[in-house]
Amino acid sequence: MKTRAERRRERKKQWYSQPEVEEFIRREYPGCPDFAVVYFATRICTVPKNWRGAPVATAVDVTMQNELRHQLTDYDQLMLVGVQRKEARRRVQPKINAMIAIWRKQR
């Protein structure tokens, strides 16, 4: 059985390299601004999250969805005024989908 410290180190382990993630984002999301590419790759590679076994595509998709939801929509405000999580996500998802669709298009 692993100790708490071992589990903590494992959670903080970097599963992907920064250049690998940046290259993937630039290839799959060519319209994504360079500052956002670096930001997402840094989040994926440094924020403690257990990505073990998950493909880079999953890590990028989950991170983009979460960051866009919290940074570029009124999701948090909806939650603060009592809107249920599922309903708040439903309301902001079209804006997130539109942003990602723009980034997927060629420059």
Short mmCIF file of N, CA, C and O in Angstrom, two decimals:
data_model
loop_
_atom_site.label_atom_id
_atom_site.label_comp_id
_atom_site.label_asym_id
_atom_site.label_seq_id
_atom_site.Cartn_x
_atom_site.Cartn_y
_atom_site.Cartn_z
N MET A 1 0.84 -1.18 0.00
CA MET A 1 0.00 0.00 0.00
C MET A 1 0.89 1.25 0.00
O MET A 1 1.87 1.32 0.73
N LYS A 2 0.51 2.23 -0.82
CA LYS A 2 1.30 3.45 -0.95
C LYS A 2 1.03 4.41 0.20
O LYS A 2 -0.10 4.49 0.69
N THR A 3 2.07 5.13 0.56
CA THR A 3 1.91 6.12 1.61
C THR A 3 1.24 7.37 1.02
O THR A 3 1.16 7.53 -0.20
N ARG A 4 0.80 8.24 1.90
CA ARG A 4 0.17 9.49 1.46
C ARG A 4 1.15 10.32 0.63
O ARG A 4 0.79 10.88 -0.40
N ALA A 5 2.40 10.38 1.06
CA ALA A 5 3.41 11.15 0.33
C ALA A 5 3.64 10.57 -1.07
O ALA A 5 3.78 11.32 -2.04
N GLU A 6 3.66 9.25 -1.18
CA GLU A 6 3.83 8.62 -2.50
C GLU A 6 2.65 8.93 -3.41
O GLU A 6 2.83 9.22 -4.59
N ARG A 7 1.45 8.87 -2.88
CA ARG A 7 0.27 9.20 -3.68
C ARG A 7 0.29 10.66 -4.11
O ARG A 7 -0.06 10.98 -5.24
N ARG A 8 0.71 11.56 -3.22
CA ARG A 8 0.81 12.98 -3.55
C ARG A 8 1.83 13.21 -4.66
O ARG A 8 1.57 13.93 -5.62
N ARG A 9 3.01 12.57 -4.55
CA ARG A 9 4.03 12.71 -5.61
C ARG A 9 3.51 12.16 -6.93
O ARG A 9 3.75 12.72 -7.98
N GLU A 10 2.79 11.07 -6.87
CA GLU A 10 2.25 10.47 -8.09
C GLU A 10 1.23 11.39 -8.75
O GLU A 10 1.20 11.54 -9.96
N ARG A 11 0.38 12.05 -7.94
CA ARG A 11 -0.60 12.98 -8.48
C ARG A 11 0.07 14.17 -9.14
O ARG A 11 -0.41 14.70 -10.12
N LYS A 12 1.20 14.60 -8.57
CA LYS A 12 1.89 15.77 -9.10
C LYS A 12 2.83 15.43 -10.25
O LYS A 12 3.39 16.33 -10.86
N LYS A 13 2.98 14.16 -10.56
CA LYS A 13 3.88 13.76 -11.64
C LYS A 13 3.40 14.36 -12.96
O LYS A 13 2.21 14.39 -13.25
N GLN A 14 4.34 14.80 -13.72
CA GLN A 14 4.01 15.39 -15.02
C GLN A 14 3.90 14.24 -16.03
O GLN A 14 4.88 13.58 -16.34
N TRP A 15 2.72 14.02 -16.56
CA TRP A 15 2.50 12.90 -17.46
C TRP A 15 2.83 13.23 -18.91
O TRP A 15 3.08 12.36 -19.71
N TYR A 16 2.80 14.50 -19.25
CA TYR A 16 3.08 14.93 -20.62
C TYR A 16 4.18 15.97 -20.58
O TYR A 16 4.33 16.70 -19.61
N SER A 17 4.90 16.07 -21.68
CA SER A 17 5.90 17.14 -21.77
C SER A 17 5.25 18.37 -22.38
O SER A 17 4.34 18.26 -23.21
N GLN A 18 5.71 19.53 -21.98
CA GLN A 18 5.17 20.80 -22.46
C GLN A 18 5.23 20.89 -23.99
O GLN A 18 4.23 21.21 -24.63
N PRO A 19 6.38 20.59 -24.61
CA PRO A 19 6.44 20.68 -26.08
C PRO A 19 5.47 19.73 -26.78
O PRO A 19 4.89 20.07 -27.80
N GLU A 20 5.28 18.54 -26.20
CA GLU A 20 4.36 17.55 -26.78
C GLU A 20 2.93 18.09 -26.78
O GLU A 20 2.21 18.00 -27.79
N VAL A 21 2.52 18.67 -25.68
CA VAL A 21 1.15 19.20 -25.57
C VAL A 21 0.98 20.42 -26.47
O VAL A 21 -0.03 20.55 -27.17
N GLU A 22 1.96 21.32 -26.48
CA GLU A 22 1.88 22.50 -27.33
C GLU A 22 1.78 22.11 -28.80
O GLU A 22 0.98 22.68 -29.55
N GLU A 23 2.57 21.14 -29.21
CA GLU A 23 2.54 20.67 -30.61
C GLU A 23 1.17 20.10 -30.95
O GLU A 23 0.62 20.36 -32.02
N PHE A 24 0.59 19.32 -30.04
CA PHE A 24 -0.73 18.75 -30.27
C PHE A 24 -1.78 19.85 -30.44
O PHE A 24 -2.59 19.81 -31.35
N ILE A 25 -1.76 20.83 -29.54
CA ILE A 25 -2.75 21.91 -29.60
C ILE A 25 -2.59 22.69 -30.90
O ILE A 25 -3.58 23.00 -31.58
N ARG A 26 -1.36 23.01 -31.27
CA ARG A 26 -1.14 23.77 -32.52
C ARG A 26 -1.61 22.99 -33.74
O ARG A 26 -2.10 23.57 -34.71
N ARG A 27 -1.45 21.67 -33.71
CA ARG A 27 -1.88 20.84 -34.84
C ARG A 27 -3.40 20.69 -34.89
O ARG A 27 -4.01 20.83 -35.95
N GLU A 28 -4.03 20.44 -33.75
CA GLU A 28 -5.47 20.18 -33.72
C GLU A 28 -6.33 21.45 -33.62
O GLU A 28 -7.49 21.44 -34.00
N TYR A 29 -5.75 22.52 -33.09
CA TYR A 29 -6.47 23.78 -32.91
C TYR A 29 -5.63 24.91 -33.52
O TYR A 29 -5.12 25.77 -32.80
N PRO A 30 -5.48 24.91 -34.84
CA PRO A 30 -4.59 25.90 -35.47
C PRO A 30 -5.02 27.35 -35.26
O PRO A 30 -4.20 28.26 -35.38
N GLY A 31 -6.27 27.60 -34.94
CA GLY A 31 -6.73 28.96 -34.71
C GLY A 31 -6.55 29.44 -33.29
O GLY A 31 -6.83 30.59 -32.97
N CYS A 32 -6.07 28.58 -32.42
CA CYS A 32 -5.86 28.93 -31.01
C CYS A 32 -4.67 29.89 -30.91
O CYS A 32 -3.60 29.61 -31.45
N PRO A 33 -4.84 31.03 -30.25
CA PRO A 33 -3.74 31.98 -30.12
C PRO A 33 -2.54 31.36 -29.39
O PRO A 33 -2.72 30.50 -28.52
N ASP A 34 -1.35 31.83 -29.73
CA ASP A 34 -0.14 31.27 -29.14
C ASP A 34 -0.12 31.38 -27.62
O ASP A 34 0.31 30.45 -26.93
N PHE A 35 -0.59 32.51 -27.07
CA PHE A 35 -0.57 32.65 -25.62
C PHE A 35 -1.48 31.61 -24.97
O PHE A 35 -1.18 31.09 -23.89
N ALA A 36 -2.60 31.27 -25.63
CA ALA A 36 -3.51 30.27 -25.09
C ALA A 36 -2.92 28.87 -25.19
O ALA A 36 -3.11 28.04 -24.29
N VAL A 37 -2.20 28.60 -26.27
CA VAL A 37 -1.54 27.30 -26.43
C VAL A 37 -0.58 27.07 -25.26
O VAL A 37 -0.60 26.02 -24.61
N VAL A 38 0.24 28.07 -24.98
CA VAL A 38 1.21 27.96 -23.88
C VAL A 38 0.48 27.83 -22.54
O VAL A 38 0.85 27.02 -21.69
N TYR A 39 -0.58 28.61 -22.36
CA TYR A 39 -1.34 28.57 -21.11
C TYR A 39 -1.94 27.17 -20.88
O TYR A 39 -1.78 26.60 -19.80
N PHE A 40 -2.63 26.64 -21.89
CA PHE A 40 -3.25 25.32 -21.73
C PHE A 40 -2.20 24.24 -21.49
O PHE A 40 -2.38 23.36 -20.64
N ALA A 41 -1.11 24.28 -22.25
CA ALA A 41 -0.06 23.27 -22.09
C ALA A 41 0.55 23.35 -20.69
O ALA A 41 0.80 22.31 -20.06
N THR A 42 0.76 24.55 -20.21
CA THR A 42 1.32 24.72 -18.86
C THR A 42 0.36 24.17 -17.81
O THR A 42 0.77 23.48 -16.88
N ARG A 43 -0.93 24.46 -17.96
CA ARG A 43 -1.93 23.94 -17.02
C ARG A 43 -1.92 22.41 -17.00
O ARG A 43 -1.96 21.79 -15.95
N ILE A 44 -1.89 21.82 -18.19
CA ILE A 44 -1.93 20.36 -18.29
C ILE A 44 -0.69 19.74 -17.66
O ILE A 44 -0.77 18.71 -16.99
N CYS A 45 0.46 20.37 -17.86
CA CYS A 45 1.73 19.79 -17.41
C CYS A 45 2.10 20.12 -15.97
O CYS A 45 2.96 19.46 -15.41
N THR A 46 1.48 21.12 -15.36
CA THR A 46 1.91 21.51 -14.02
C THR A 46 0.84 21.40 -12.94
O THR A 46 1.17 21.20 -11.78
N VAL A 47 -0.41 21.56 -13.29
CA VAL A 47 -1.47 21.46 -12.27
C VAL A 47 -1.64 20.00 -11.89
O VAL A 47 -1.79 19.14 -12.76
N PRO A 48 -1.58 19.69 -10.58
CA PRO A 48 -1.68 18.30 -10.17
C PRO A 48 -3.01 17.68 -10.59
O PRO A 48 -4.07 18.06 -10.11
N LYS A 49 -2.94 16.77 -11.52
CA LYS A 49 -4.12 16.05 -11.96
C LYS A 49 -3.62 14.72 -12.48
O LYS A 49 -2.60 14.66 -13.15
N ASN A 50 -4.30 13.68 -12.19
CA ASN A 50 -3.84 12.36 -12.59
C ASN A 50 -4.30 12.06 -14.01
O ASN A 50 -5.42 11.59 -14.23
N TRP A 51 -3.45 12.34 -15.00
CA TRP A 51 -3.79 12.08 -16.41
C TRP A 51 -3.31 10.69 -16.84
O TRP A 51 -3.38 10.37 -18.01
N ARG A 52 -2.84 9.88 -15.91
CA ARG A 52 -2.28 8.57 -16.26
C ARG A 52 -3.28 7.77 -17.10
O ARG A 52 -4.45 7.63 -16.73
N GLY A 53 -2.80 7.31 -18.24
CA GLY A 53 -3.63 6.49 -19.11
C GLY A 53 -4.53 7.29 -20.05
O GLY A 53 -5.11 6.75 -20.96
N ALA A 54 -4.64 8.59 -19.83
CA ALA A 54 -5.49 9.42 -20.68
C ALA A 54 -4.66 9.94 -21.85
O ALA A 54 -3.53 10.38 -21.67
N PRO A 55 -5.22 9.90 -23.05
CA PRO A 55 -4.49 10.45 -24.19
C PRO A 55 -4.38 11.97 -24.08
O PRO A 55 -5.15 12.61 -23.37
N VAL A 56 -3.40 12.53 -24.78
CA VAL A 56 -3.21 13.98 -24.76
C VAL A 56 -4.49 14.68 -25.19
O VAL A 56 -4.85 15.72 -24.64
N ALA A 57 -5.21 14.12 -26.16
CA ALA A 57 -6.44 14.73 -26.66
C ALA A 57 -7.45 14.92 -25.53
O ALA A 57 -8.12 15.96 -25.45
N THR A 58 -7.56 13.96 -24.66
CA THR A 58 -8.50 14.05 -23.54
C THR A 58 -8.06 15.14 -22.57
O THR A 58 -8.88 15.94 -22.11
N ALA A 59 -6.79 15.16 -22.25
CA ALA A 59 -6.28 16.18 -21.33
C ALA A 59 -6.51 17.58 -21.89
O ALA A 59 -6.93 18.49 -21.17
N VAL A 60 -6.25 17.76 -23.18
CA VAL A 60 -6.45 19.07 -23.81
C VAL A 60 -7.93 19.44 -23.82
O VAL A 60 -8.30 20.56 -23.47
N ASP A 61 -8.78 18.51 -24.20
CA ASP A 61 -10.21 18.79 -24.27
C ASP A 61 -10.78 19.17 -22.90
O ASP A 61 -11.47 20.18 -22.77
N VAL A 62 -10.46 18.40 -21.89
CA VAL A 62 -10.97 18.67 -20.54
C VAL A 62 -10.45 20.01 -20.03
O VAL A 62 -11.21 20.82 -19.49
N THR A 63 -9.17 20.26 -20.24
CA THR A 63 -8.59 21.51 -19.76
C THR A 63 -9.18 22.71 -20.48
O THR A 63 -9.53 23.72 -19.85
N MET A 64 -9.31 22.62 -21.80
CA MET A 64 -9.90 23.73 -22.56
C MET A 64 -11.33 24.00 -22.10
O MET A 64 -11.71 25.15 -21.87
N GLN A 65 -12.11 22.95 -21.98
CA GLN A 65 -13.50 23.12 -21.55
C GLN A 65 -13.58 23.80 -20.19
O GLN A 65 -14.32 24.76 -20.01
N ASN A 66 -12.78 23.31 -19.24
CA ASN A 66 -12.81 23.88 -17.88
C ASN A 66 -12.35 25.33 -17.85
O ASN A 66 -13.00 26.17 -17.23
N GLU A 67 -11.24 25.60 -18.50
CA GLU A 67 -10.70 26.97 -18.46
C GLU A 67 -11.63 27.95 -19.17
O GLU A 67 -11.88 29.04 -18.65
N LEU A 68 -12.14 27.57 -20.33
CA LEU A 68 -13.05 28.47 -21.04
C LEU A 68 -14.33 28.69 -20.23
O LEU A 68 -14.85 29.80 -20.18
N ARG A 69 -14.83 27.64 -19.61
CA ARG A 69 -16.06 27.76 -18.82
C ARG A 69 -15.87 28.77 -17.69
O ARG A 69 -16.72 29.63 -17.46
N HIS A 70 -14.75 28.67 -16.99
CA HIS A 70 -14.55 29.53 -15.82
C HIS A 70 -14.03 30.91 -16.18
O HIS A 70 -14.32 31.88 -15.48
N GLN A 71 -13.25 31.03 -17.25
CA GLN A 71 -12.62 32.30 -17.57
C GLN A 71 -13.43 33.17 -18.52
O GLN A 71 -13.35 34.39 -18.44
N LEU A 72 -14.17 32.56 -19.46
CA LEU A 72 -14.81 33.35 -20.52
C LEU A 72 -16.34 33.30 -20.54
O LEU A 72 -16.94 33.75 -21.51
N THR A 73 -16.93 32.73 -19.52
CA THR A 73 -18.40 32.70 -19.47
C THR A 73 -18.87 33.19 -18.09
O THR A 73 -18.07 33.40 -17.19
N ASP A 74 -20.16 33.30 -17.95
CA ASP A 74 -20.72 33.71 -16.66
C ASP A 74 -21.09 32.49 -15.81
O ASP A 74 -21.95 32.58 -14.93
N TYR A 75 -20.42 31.38 -16.03
CA TYR A 75 -20.70 30.13 -15.31
C TYR A 75 -20.63 30.32 -13.79
O TYR A 75 -21.54 29.94 -13.06
N ASP A 76 -19.54 30.92 -13.32
CA ASP A 76 -19.37 31.08 -11.87
C ASP A 76 -20.45 31.99 -11.28
O ASP A 76 -20.94 31.74 -10.18
N GLN A 77 -20.83 33.03 -12.01
CA GLN A 77 -21.89 33.92 -11.53
C GLN A 77 -23.23 33.18 -11.46
O GLN A 77 -24.00 33.39 -10.53
N LEU A 78 -23.48 32.34 -12.45
CA LEU A 78 -24.71 31.54 -12.42
C LEU A 78 -24.74 30.64 -11.19
O LEU A 78 -25.77 30.52 -10.52
N MET A 79 -23.60 30.03 -10.90
CA MET A 79 -23.52 29.15 -9.72
C MET A 79 -23.75 29.96 -8.44
O MET A 79 -24.41 29.49 -7.51
N LEU A 80 -23.22 31.17 -8.39
CA LEU A 80 -23.36 32.00 -7.19
C LEU A 80 -24.80 32.43 -6.92
O LEU A 80 -25.18 32.63 -5.76
N VAL A 81 -25.59 32.59 -7.98
CA VAL A 81 -26.98 33.01 -7.77
C VAL A 81 -27.92 31.83 -7.62
O VAL A 81 -29.13 32.02 -7.58
N GLY A 82 -27.38 30.61 -7.55
CA GLY A 82 -28.20 29.46 -7.23
C GLY A 82 -28.61 28.57 -8.40
O GLY A 82 -29.41 27.66 -8.21
N VAL A 83 -28.10 28.83 -9.59
CA VAL A 83 -28.42 27.96 -10.72
C VAL A 83 -27.69 26.63 -10.50
O VAL A 83 -26.53 26.61 -10.10
N GLN A 84 -28.40 25.54 -10.73
CA GLN A 84 -27.80 24.22 -10.56
C GLN A 84 -26.65 24.02 -11.54
O GLN A 84 -26.65 24.54 -12.64
N ARG A 85 -25.66 23.25 -11.13
CA ARG A 85 -24.46 23.01 -11.92
C ARG A 85 -24.79 22.53 -13.34
O ARG A 85 -24.27 23.06 -14.32
N LYS A 86 -25.66 21.56 -13.45
CA LYS A 86 -26.00 21.00 -14.76
C LYS A 86 -26.63 22.07 -15.66
O LYS A 86 -26.30 22.18 -16.85
N GLU A 87 -27.51 22.87 -15.11
CA GLU A 87 -28.17 23.93 -15.87
C GLU A 87 -27.18 25.03 -16.25
O GLU A 87 -27.21 25.54 -17.37
N ALA A 88 -26.29 25.38 -15.33
CA ALA A 88 -25.28 26.41 -15.63
C ALA A 88 -24.36 25.94 -16.75
O ALA A 88 -24.05 26.70 -17.67
N ARG A 89 -23.96 24.69 -16.71
CA ARG A 89 -23.11 24.15 -17.79
C ARG A 89 -23.86 24.15 -19.11
O ARG A 89 -23.29 24.47 -20.15
N ARG A 90 -25.13 23.79 -19.08
CA ARG A 90 -25.92 23.77 -20.31
C ARG A 90 -26.01 25.17 -20.92
O ARG A 90 -25.91 25.33 -22.13
N ARG A 91 -26.17 26.17 -20.07
CA ARG A 91 -26.31 27.54 -20.56
C ARG A 91 -25.03 28.07 -21.21
O ARG A 91 -25.09 28.82 -22.17
N VAL A 92 -23.88 27.73 -20.65
CA VAL A 92 -22.63 28.30 -21.17
C VAL A 92 -21.97 27.44 -22.25
O VAL A 92 -21.09 27.93 -22.96
N GLN A 93 -22.41 26.20 -22.41
CA GLN A 93 -21.76 25.29 -23.36
C GLN A 93 -21.76 25.80 -24.80
O GLN A 93 -20.76 25.63 -25.50
N PRO A 94 -22.83 26.44 -25.31
CA PRO A 94 -22.77 26.94 -26.70
C PRO A 94 -21.63 27.93 -26.93
O PRO A 94 -20.98 27.91 -27.98
N LYS A 95 -21.34 28.79 -25.97
CA LYS A 95 -20.24 29.74 -26.11
C LYS A 95 -18.90 29.01 -26.15
O LYS A 95 -18.02 29.35 -26.95
N ILE A 96 -18.74 28.01 -25.31
CA ILE A 96 -17.51 27.21 -25.29
C ILE A 96 -17.34 26.48 -26.61
O ILE A 96 -16.26 26.48 -27.22
N ASN A 97 -18.42 25.85 -27.08
CA ASN A 97 -18.36 25.12 -28.35
C ASN A 97 -18.00 26.04 -29.51
O ASN A 97 -17.24 25.66 -30.40
N ALA A 98 -18.54 27.25 -29.51
CA ALA A 98 -18.25 28.21 -30.58
C ALA A 98 -16.78 28.60 -30.57
O ALA A 98 -16.14 28.67 -31.63
N MET A 99 -16.22 28.84 -29.40
CA MET A 99 -14.81 29.22 -29.29
C MET A 99 -13.91 28.08 -29.78
O MET A 99 -12.98 28.30 -30.57
N ILE A 100 -14.21 26.87 -29.37
CA ILE A 100 -13.39 25.73 -29.78
C ILE A 100 -13.53 25.50 -31.28
O ILE A 100 -12.55 25.17 -31.96
N ALA A 101 -14.72 25.68 -31.84
CA ALA A 101 -14.93 25.51 -33.29
C ALA A 101 -14.09 26.53 -34.06
O ALA A 101 -13.51 26.20 -35.10
N ILE A 102 -14.02 27.75 -33.58
CA ILE A 102 -13.20 28.78 -34.23
C ILE A 102 -11.74 28.37 -34.19
O ILE A 102 -11.00 28.51 -35.17
N TRP A 103 -11.30 27.87 -33.06
CA TRP A 103 -9.88 27.47 -32.92
C TRP A 103 -9.55 26.26 -33.80
O TRP A 103 -8.41 26.10 -34.20
N ARG A 104 -10.52 25.40 -34.06
CA ARG A 104 -10.25 24.22 -34.89
C ARG A 104 -10.06 24.58 -36.36
O ARG A 104 -9.45 23.82 -37.11
N LYS A 105 -10.58 25.71 -36.79
CA LYS A 105 -10.46 26.12 -38.20
C LYS A 105 -9.05 26.59 -38.49
O LYS A 105 -8.35 27.09 -37.61
N GLN A 106 -8.68 26.44 -39.75
CA GLN A 106 -7.36 26.89 -40.17
C GLN A 106 -7.25 28.40 -40.07
O GLN A 106 -8.21 29.10 -40.26
N ARG A 107 -6.08 28.89 -39.78
CA ARG A 107 -5.83 30.34 -39.74
C ARG A 107 -5.87 30.92 -41.11
O ARG A 107 -5.58 30.40 -42.09
#
